[in-house]
PDB file of C-alpha atoms in Angstrom:
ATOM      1  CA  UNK A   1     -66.886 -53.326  16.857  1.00 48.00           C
ATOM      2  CA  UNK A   2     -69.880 -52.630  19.235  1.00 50.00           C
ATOM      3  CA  UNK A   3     -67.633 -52.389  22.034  1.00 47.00           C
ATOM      4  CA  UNK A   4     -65.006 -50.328  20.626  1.00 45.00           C
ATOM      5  CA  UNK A   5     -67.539 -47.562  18.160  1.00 47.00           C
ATOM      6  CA  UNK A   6     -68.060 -46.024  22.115  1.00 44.00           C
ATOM      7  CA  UNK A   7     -64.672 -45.761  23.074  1.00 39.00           C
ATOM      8  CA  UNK A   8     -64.070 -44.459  19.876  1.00 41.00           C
ATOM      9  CA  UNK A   9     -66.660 -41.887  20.177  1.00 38.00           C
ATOM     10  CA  UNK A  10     -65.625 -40.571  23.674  1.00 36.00           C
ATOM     11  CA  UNK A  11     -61.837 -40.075  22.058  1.00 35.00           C
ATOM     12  CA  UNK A  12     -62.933 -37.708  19.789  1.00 35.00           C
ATOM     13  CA  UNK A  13     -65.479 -35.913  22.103  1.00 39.00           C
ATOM     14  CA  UNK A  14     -62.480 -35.709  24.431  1.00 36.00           C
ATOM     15  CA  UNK A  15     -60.139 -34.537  21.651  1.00 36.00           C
ATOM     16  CA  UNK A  16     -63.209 -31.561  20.330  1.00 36.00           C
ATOM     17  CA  UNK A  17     -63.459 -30.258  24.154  1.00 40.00           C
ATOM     18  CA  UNK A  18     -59.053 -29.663  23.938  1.00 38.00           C
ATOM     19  CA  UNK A  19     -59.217 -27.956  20.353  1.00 34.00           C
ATOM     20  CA  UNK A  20     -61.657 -25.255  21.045  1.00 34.00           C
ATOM     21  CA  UNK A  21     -59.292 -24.305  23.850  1.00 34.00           C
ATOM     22  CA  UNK A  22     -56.109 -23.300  21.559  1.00 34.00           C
ATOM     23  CA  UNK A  23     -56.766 -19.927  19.658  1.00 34.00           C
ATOM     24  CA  UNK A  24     -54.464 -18.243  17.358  1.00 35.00           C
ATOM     25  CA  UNK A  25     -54.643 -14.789  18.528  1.00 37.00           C
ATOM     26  CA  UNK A  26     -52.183 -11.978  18.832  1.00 40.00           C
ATOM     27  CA  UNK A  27     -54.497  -9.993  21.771  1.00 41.00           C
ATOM     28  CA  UNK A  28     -56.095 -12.221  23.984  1.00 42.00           C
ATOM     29  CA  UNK A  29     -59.634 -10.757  25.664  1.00 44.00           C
ATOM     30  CA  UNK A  30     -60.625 -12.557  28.541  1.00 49.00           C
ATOM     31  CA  UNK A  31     -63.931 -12.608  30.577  1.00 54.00           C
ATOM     32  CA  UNK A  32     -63.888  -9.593  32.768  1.00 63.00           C
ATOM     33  CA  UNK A  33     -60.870  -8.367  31.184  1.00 74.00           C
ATOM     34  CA  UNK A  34     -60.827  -4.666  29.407  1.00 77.00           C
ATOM     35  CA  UNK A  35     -60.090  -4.573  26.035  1.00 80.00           C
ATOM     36  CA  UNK A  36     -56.364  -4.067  25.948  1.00 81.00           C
ATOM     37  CA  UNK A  37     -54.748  -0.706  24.694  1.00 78.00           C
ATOM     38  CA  UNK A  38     -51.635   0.166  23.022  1.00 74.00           C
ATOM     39  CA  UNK A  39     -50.624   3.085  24.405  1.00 70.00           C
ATOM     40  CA  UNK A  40     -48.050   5.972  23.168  1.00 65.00           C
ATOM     41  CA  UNK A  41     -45.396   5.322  25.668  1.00 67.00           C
ATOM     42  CA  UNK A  42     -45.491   8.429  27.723  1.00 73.00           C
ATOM     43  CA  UNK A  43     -42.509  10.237  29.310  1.00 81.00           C
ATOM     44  CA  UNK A  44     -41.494   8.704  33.008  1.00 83.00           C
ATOM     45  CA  UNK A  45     -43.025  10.663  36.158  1.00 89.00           C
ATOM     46  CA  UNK A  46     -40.908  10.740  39.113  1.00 93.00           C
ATOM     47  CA  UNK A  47     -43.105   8.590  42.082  1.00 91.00           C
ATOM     48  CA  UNK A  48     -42.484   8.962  45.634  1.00 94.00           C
ATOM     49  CA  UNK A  49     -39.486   6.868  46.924  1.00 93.00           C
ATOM     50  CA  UNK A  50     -37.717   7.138  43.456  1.00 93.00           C
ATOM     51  CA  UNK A  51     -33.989   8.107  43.959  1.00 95.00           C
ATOM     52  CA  UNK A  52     -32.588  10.651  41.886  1.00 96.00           C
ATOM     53  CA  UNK A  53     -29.676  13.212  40.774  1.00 97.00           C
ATOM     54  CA  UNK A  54     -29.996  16.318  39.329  1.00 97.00           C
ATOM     55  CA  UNK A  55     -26.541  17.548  37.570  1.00 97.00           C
ATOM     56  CA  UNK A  56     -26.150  21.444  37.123  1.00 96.00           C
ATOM     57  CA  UNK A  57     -23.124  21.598  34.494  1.00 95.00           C
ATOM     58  CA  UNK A  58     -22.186  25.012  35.326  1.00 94.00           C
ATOM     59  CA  UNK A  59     -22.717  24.473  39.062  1.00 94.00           C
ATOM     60  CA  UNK A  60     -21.328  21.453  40.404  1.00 94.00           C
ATOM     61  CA  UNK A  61     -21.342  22.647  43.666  1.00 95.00           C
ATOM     62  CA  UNK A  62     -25.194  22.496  44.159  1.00 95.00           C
ATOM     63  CA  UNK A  63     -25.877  18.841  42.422  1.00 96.00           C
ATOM     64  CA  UNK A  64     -27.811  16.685  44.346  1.00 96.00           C
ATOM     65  CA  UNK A  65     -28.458  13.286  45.254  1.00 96.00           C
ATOM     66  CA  UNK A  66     -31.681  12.469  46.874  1.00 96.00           C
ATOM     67  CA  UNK A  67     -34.969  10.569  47.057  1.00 96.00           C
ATOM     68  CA  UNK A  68     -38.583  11.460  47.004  1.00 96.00           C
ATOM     69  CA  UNK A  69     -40.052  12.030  50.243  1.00 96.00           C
ATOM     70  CA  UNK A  70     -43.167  10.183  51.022  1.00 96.00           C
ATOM     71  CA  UNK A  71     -45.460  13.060  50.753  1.00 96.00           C
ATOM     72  CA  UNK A  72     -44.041  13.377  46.873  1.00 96.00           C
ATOM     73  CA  UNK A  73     -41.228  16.065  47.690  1.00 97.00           C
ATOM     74  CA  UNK A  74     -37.961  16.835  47.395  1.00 97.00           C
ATOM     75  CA  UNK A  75     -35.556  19.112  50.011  1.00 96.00           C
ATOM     76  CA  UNK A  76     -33.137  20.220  47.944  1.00 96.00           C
ATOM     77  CA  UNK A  77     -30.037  22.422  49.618  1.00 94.00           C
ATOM     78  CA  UNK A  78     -30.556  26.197  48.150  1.00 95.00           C
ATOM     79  CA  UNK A  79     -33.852  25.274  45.973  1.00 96.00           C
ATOM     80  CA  UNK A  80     -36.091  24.176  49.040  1.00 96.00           C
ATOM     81  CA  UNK A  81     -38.767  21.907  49.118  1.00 97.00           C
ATOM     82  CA  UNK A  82     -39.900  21.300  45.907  1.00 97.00           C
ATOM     83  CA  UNK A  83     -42.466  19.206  44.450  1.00 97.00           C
ATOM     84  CA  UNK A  84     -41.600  15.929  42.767  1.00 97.00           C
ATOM     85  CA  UNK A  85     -43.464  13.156  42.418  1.00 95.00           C
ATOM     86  CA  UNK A  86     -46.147  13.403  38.858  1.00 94.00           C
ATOM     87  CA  UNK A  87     -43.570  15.726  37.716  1.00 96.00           C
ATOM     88  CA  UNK A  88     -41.379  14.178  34.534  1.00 94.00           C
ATOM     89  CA  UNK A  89     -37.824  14.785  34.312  1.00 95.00           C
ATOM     90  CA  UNK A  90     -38.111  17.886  32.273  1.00 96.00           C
ATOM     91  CA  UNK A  91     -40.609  19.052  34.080  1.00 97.00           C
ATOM     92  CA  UNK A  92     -38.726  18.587  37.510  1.00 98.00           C
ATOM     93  CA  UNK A  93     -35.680  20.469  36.161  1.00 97.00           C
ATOM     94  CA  UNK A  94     -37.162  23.303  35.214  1.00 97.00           C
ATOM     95  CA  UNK A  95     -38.780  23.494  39.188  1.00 98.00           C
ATOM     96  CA  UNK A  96     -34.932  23.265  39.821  1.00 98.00           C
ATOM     97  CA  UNK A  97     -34.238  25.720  37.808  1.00 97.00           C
ATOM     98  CA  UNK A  98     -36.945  28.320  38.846  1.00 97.00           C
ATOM     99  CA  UNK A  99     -36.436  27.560  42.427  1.00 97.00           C
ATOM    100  CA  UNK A 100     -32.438  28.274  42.301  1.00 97.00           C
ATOM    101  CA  UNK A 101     -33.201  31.573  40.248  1.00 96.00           C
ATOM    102  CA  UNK A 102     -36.359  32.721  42.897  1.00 96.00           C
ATOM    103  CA  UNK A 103     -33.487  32.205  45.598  1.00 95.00           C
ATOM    104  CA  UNK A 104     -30.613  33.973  43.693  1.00 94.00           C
ATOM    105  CA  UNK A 105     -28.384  31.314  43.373  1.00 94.00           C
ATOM    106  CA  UNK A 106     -28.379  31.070  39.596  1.00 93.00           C
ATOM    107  CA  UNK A 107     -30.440  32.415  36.767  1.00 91.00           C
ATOM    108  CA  UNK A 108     -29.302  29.560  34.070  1.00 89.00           C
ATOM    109  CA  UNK A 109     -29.022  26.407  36.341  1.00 92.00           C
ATOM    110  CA  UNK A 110     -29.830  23.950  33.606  1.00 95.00           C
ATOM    111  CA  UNK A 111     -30.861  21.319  35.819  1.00 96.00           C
ATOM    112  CA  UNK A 112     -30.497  17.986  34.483  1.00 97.00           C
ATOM    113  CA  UNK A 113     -32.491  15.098  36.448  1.00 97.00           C
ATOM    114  CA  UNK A 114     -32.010  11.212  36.013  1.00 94.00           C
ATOM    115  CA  UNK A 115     -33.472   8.882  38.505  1.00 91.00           C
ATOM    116  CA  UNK A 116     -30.840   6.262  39.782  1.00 90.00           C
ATOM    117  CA  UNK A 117     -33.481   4.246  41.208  1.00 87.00           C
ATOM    118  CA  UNK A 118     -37.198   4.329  40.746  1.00 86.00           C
ATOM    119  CA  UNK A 119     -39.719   2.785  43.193  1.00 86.00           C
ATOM    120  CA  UNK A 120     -41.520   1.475  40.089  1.00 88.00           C
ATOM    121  CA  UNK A 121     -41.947  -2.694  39.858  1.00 90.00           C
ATOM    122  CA  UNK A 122     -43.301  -4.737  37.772  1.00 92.00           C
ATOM    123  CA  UNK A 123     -44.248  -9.432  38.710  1.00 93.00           C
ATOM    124  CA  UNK A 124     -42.484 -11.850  36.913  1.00 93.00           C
ATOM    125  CA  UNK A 125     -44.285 -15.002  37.550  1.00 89.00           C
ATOM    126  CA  UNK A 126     -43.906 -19.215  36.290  1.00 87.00           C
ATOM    127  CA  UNK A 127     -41.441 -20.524  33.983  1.00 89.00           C
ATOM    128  CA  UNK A 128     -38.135 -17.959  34.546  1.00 91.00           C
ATOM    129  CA  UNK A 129     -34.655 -18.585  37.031  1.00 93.00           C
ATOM    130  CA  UNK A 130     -36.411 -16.083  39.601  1.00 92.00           C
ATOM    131  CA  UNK A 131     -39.385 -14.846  39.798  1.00 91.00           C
ATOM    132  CA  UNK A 132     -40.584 -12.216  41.998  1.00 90.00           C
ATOM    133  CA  UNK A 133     -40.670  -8.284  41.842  1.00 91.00           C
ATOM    134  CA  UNK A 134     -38.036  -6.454  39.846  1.00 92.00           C
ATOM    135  CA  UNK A 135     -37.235  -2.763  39.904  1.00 89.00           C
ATOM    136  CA  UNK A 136     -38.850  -0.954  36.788  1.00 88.00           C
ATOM    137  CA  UNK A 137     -36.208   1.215  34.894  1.00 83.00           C
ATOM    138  CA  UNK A 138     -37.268   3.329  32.242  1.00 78.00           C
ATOM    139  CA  UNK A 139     -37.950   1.906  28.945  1.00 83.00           C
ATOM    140  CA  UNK A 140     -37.986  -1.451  30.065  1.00 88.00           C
ATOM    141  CA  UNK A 141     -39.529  -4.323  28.084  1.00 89.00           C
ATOM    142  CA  UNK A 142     -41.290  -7.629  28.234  1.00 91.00           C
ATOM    143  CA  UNK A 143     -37.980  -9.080  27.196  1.00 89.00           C
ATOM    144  CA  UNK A 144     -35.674  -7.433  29.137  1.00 91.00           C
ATOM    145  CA  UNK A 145     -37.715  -8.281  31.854  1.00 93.00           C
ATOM    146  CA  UNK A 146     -37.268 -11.654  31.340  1.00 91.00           C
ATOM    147  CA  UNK A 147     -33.946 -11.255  31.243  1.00 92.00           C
ATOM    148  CA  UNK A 148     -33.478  -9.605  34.344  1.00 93.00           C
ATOM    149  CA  UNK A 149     -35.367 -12.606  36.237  1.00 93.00           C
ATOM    150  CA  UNK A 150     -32.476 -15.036  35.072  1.00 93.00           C
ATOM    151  CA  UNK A 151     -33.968 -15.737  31.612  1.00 90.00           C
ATOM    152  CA  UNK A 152     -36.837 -18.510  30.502  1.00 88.00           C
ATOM    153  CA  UNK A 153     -36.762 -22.207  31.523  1.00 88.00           C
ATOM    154  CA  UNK A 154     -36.436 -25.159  28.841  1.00 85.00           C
ATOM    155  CA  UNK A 155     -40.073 -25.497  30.076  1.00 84.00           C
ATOM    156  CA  UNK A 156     -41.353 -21.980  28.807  1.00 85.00           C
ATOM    157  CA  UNK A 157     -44.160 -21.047  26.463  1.00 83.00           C
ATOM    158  CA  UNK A 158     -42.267 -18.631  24.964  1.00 79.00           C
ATOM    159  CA  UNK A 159     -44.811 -18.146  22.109  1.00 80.00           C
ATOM    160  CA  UNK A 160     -47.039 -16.815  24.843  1.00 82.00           C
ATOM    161  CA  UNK A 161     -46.636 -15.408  27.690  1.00 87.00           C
ATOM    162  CA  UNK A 162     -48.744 -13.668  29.497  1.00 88.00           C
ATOM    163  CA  UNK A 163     -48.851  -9.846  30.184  1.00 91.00           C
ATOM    164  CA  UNK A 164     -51.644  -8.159  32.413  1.00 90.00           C
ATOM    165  CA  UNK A 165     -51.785  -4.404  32.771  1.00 89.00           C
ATOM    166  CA  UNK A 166     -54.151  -1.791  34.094  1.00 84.00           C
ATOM    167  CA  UNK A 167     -56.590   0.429  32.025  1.00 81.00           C
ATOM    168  CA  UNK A 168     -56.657   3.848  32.116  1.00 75.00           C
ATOM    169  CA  UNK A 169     -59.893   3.634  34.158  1.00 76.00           C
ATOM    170  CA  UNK A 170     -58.052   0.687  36.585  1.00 77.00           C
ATOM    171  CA  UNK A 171     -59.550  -2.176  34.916  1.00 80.00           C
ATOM    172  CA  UNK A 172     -57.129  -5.273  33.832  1.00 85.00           C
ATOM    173  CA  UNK A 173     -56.406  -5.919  30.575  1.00 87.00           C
ATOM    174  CA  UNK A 174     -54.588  -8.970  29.213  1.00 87.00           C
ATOM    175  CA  UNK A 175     -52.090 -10.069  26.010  1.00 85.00           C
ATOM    176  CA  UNK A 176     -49.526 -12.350  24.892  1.00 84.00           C
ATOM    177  CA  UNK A 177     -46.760 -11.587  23.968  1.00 84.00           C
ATOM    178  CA  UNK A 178     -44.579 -13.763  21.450  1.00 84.00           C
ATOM    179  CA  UNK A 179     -40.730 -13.274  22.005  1.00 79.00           C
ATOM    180  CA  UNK A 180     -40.064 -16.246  19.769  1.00 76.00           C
ATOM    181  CA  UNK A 181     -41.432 -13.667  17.036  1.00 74.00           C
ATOM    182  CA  UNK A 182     -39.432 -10.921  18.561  1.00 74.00           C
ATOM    183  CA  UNK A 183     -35.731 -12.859  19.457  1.00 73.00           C
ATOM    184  CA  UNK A 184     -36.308 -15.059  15.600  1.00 73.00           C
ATOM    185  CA  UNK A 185     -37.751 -12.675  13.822  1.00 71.00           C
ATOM    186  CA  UNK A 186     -37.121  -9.400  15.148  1.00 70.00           C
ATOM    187  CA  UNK A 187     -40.889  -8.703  15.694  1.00 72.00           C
ATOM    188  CA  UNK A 188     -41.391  -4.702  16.525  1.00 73.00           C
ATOM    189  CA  UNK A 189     -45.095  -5.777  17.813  1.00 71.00           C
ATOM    190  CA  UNK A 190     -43.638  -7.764  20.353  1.00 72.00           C
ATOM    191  CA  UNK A 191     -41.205  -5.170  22.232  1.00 78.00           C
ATOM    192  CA  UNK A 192     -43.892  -4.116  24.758  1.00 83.00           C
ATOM    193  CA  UNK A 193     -42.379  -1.456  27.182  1.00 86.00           C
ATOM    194  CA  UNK A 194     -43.897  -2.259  30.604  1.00 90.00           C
ATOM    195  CA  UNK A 195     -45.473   0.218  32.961  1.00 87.00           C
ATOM    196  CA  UNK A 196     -45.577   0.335  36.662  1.00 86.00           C
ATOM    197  CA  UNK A 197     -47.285  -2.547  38.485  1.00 87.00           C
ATOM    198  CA  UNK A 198     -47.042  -4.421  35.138  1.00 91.00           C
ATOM    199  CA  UNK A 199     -47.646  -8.520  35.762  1.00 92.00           C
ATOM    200  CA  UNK A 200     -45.879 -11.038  33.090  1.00 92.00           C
ATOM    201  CA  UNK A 201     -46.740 -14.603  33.606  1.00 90.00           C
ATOM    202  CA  UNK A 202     -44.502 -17.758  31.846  1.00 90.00           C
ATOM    203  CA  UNK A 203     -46.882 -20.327  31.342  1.00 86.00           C
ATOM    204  CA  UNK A 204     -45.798 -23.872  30.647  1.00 81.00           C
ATOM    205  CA  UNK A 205     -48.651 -25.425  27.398  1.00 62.00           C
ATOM    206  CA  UNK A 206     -51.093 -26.150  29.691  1.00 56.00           C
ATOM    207  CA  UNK A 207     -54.190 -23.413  30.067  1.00 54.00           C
ATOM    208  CA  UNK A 208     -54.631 -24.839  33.219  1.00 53.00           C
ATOM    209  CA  UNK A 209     -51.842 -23.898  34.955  1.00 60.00           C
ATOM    210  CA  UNK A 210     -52.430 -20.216  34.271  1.00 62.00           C
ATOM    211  CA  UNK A 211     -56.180 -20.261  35.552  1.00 61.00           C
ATOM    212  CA  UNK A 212     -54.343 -21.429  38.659  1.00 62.00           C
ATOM    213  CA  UNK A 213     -51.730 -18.744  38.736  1.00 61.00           C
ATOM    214  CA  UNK A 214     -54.204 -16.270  37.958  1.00 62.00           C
ATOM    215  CA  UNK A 215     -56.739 -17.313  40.826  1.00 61.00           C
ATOM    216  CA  UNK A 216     -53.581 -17.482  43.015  1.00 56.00           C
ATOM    217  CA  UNK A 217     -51.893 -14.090  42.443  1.00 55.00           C
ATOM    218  CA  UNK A 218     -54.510 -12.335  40.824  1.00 56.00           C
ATOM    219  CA  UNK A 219     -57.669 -13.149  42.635  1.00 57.00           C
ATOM    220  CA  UNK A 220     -55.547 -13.352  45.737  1.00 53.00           C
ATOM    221  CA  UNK A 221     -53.858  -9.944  46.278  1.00 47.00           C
ATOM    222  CA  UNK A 222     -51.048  -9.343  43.479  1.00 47.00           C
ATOM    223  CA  UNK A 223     -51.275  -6.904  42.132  1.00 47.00           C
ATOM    224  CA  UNK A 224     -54.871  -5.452  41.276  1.00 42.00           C
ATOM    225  CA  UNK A 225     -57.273  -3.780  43.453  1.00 38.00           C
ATOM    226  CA  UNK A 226     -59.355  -6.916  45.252  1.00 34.00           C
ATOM    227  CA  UNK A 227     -62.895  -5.335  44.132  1.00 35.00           C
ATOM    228  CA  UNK A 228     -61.866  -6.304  40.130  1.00 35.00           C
ATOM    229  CA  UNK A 229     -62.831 -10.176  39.536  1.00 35.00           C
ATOM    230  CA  UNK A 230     -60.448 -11.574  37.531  1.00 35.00           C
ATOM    231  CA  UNK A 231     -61.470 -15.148  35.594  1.00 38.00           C
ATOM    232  CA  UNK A 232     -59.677 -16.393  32.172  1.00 37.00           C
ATOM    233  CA  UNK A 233     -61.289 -19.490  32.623  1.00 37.00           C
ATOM    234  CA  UNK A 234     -63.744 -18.278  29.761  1.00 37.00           C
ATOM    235  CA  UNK A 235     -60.774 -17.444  27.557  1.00 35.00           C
ATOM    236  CA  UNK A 236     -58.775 -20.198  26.922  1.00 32.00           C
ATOM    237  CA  UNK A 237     -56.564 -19.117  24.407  1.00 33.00           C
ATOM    238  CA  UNK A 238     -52.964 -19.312  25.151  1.00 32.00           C
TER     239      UNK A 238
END
């Protein structure tokens, strides 16, 4: 009994150290993370290199097919060069539509603008058929993400995985996201729609293997500014 009450003793210190490590949280807040932010999704703002059309119903001879120039414009045949990029749809039809009317081609242009492409993209990183950078369309979510990089592996966490975002003032912020809840149980909380630059991370169960992704592709140039330290290792919640 003497020789076993130690082994017995190191077992349970062992098994103490791994429970403290699983918490059962919906947001998770990480050392040197920013509090993460729900944010009203806002309407999409054209960025430089998106490709676009703009439709004019009762002018098909001036629609247009183009993409935003570097320096955020557009040269558009009758309206000119007009600026684009920050602009939302809306916003960018009605510069159509003033511009056309300024140059006398039409005083009720109606401009409609969609963007074909976008030079948005988001990182979709661990346990999916491909990961890598994906095109951002508009009103796309965690899920649909997923999707789009051929789906989770048998090996997924899919109670958690992980998304990573920037604040408002450039800071990272970090949550899970459970699409279990959301494909099971239809869970509205869990159809994040991703911004720009967005990061999602599969993890398999182990906490360790997403301090290494996260010293590997966060700490390491993807896809936050390198001043910003980022260290979960504090956290260890998933």
């Amino acid at each position: 009994m003497n020789i076993l009450r130690p082994t017995c003793v190191l077992v349970l210190t062992m098994l103490t150290a791994c429970t403290h490590t699983w918490v059962d949280t919906k947001y998770q807040q990480a050392d040197r993370f920013a509090t993460w932010v729900d944010a009203t999704p806002s309407p999409y703002r054209l960025l430089a290199g998106d490709d676009i059309s703009v439709v004019l119903p009762f002018n098909v001879e001036l629609n247009y097919k183009g993409r935003v120039a570097p320096d955020g414009t557009i040269a558009m045949p009758f309206a000119g060069n007009l600026p684009a990029a920050g602009q939302t749809l809306a916003q960018f039809g009605e510069t159509v539509n003033r511009a056309l009317a300024t140059n006398g081609m039409t005083a009720n242009a109606h401009a409609i603008v969609a963007v074909t492409q976008t030079a948005a993209h988001i990182f979709v990183g661990g346990e999916v058929g491909k990961p890598g950078e994906l095109a951002l369309t508009p009103g796309m979510s965690v899920m649909q993400a997923v999707i789009t990089a051929q789906g989770l592996l048998d090996t997924a966490r899919t109670g958690e995985i992980v998304l990573i975002r920037r604040s408002p003032d450039g800071r990272p912020m970090l949550r899970t996201v459970d699409v279990k809840a959301l494909t099971q149980q239809g869970d509205p909380a869990q159809d994040i729609v991703l911004q720009s630059n967005d990061t999602i991370f599969v993890p398999k169960s182990s906490i360790a293997e997403v301090d290494l992704w996260v010293d590997q592709f966060i700490n390491k140039g993807l896809p936050f500014q390198k001043n910003v330290n980022y260290d979960i290792n504090g956290a260890r919640s998933f």
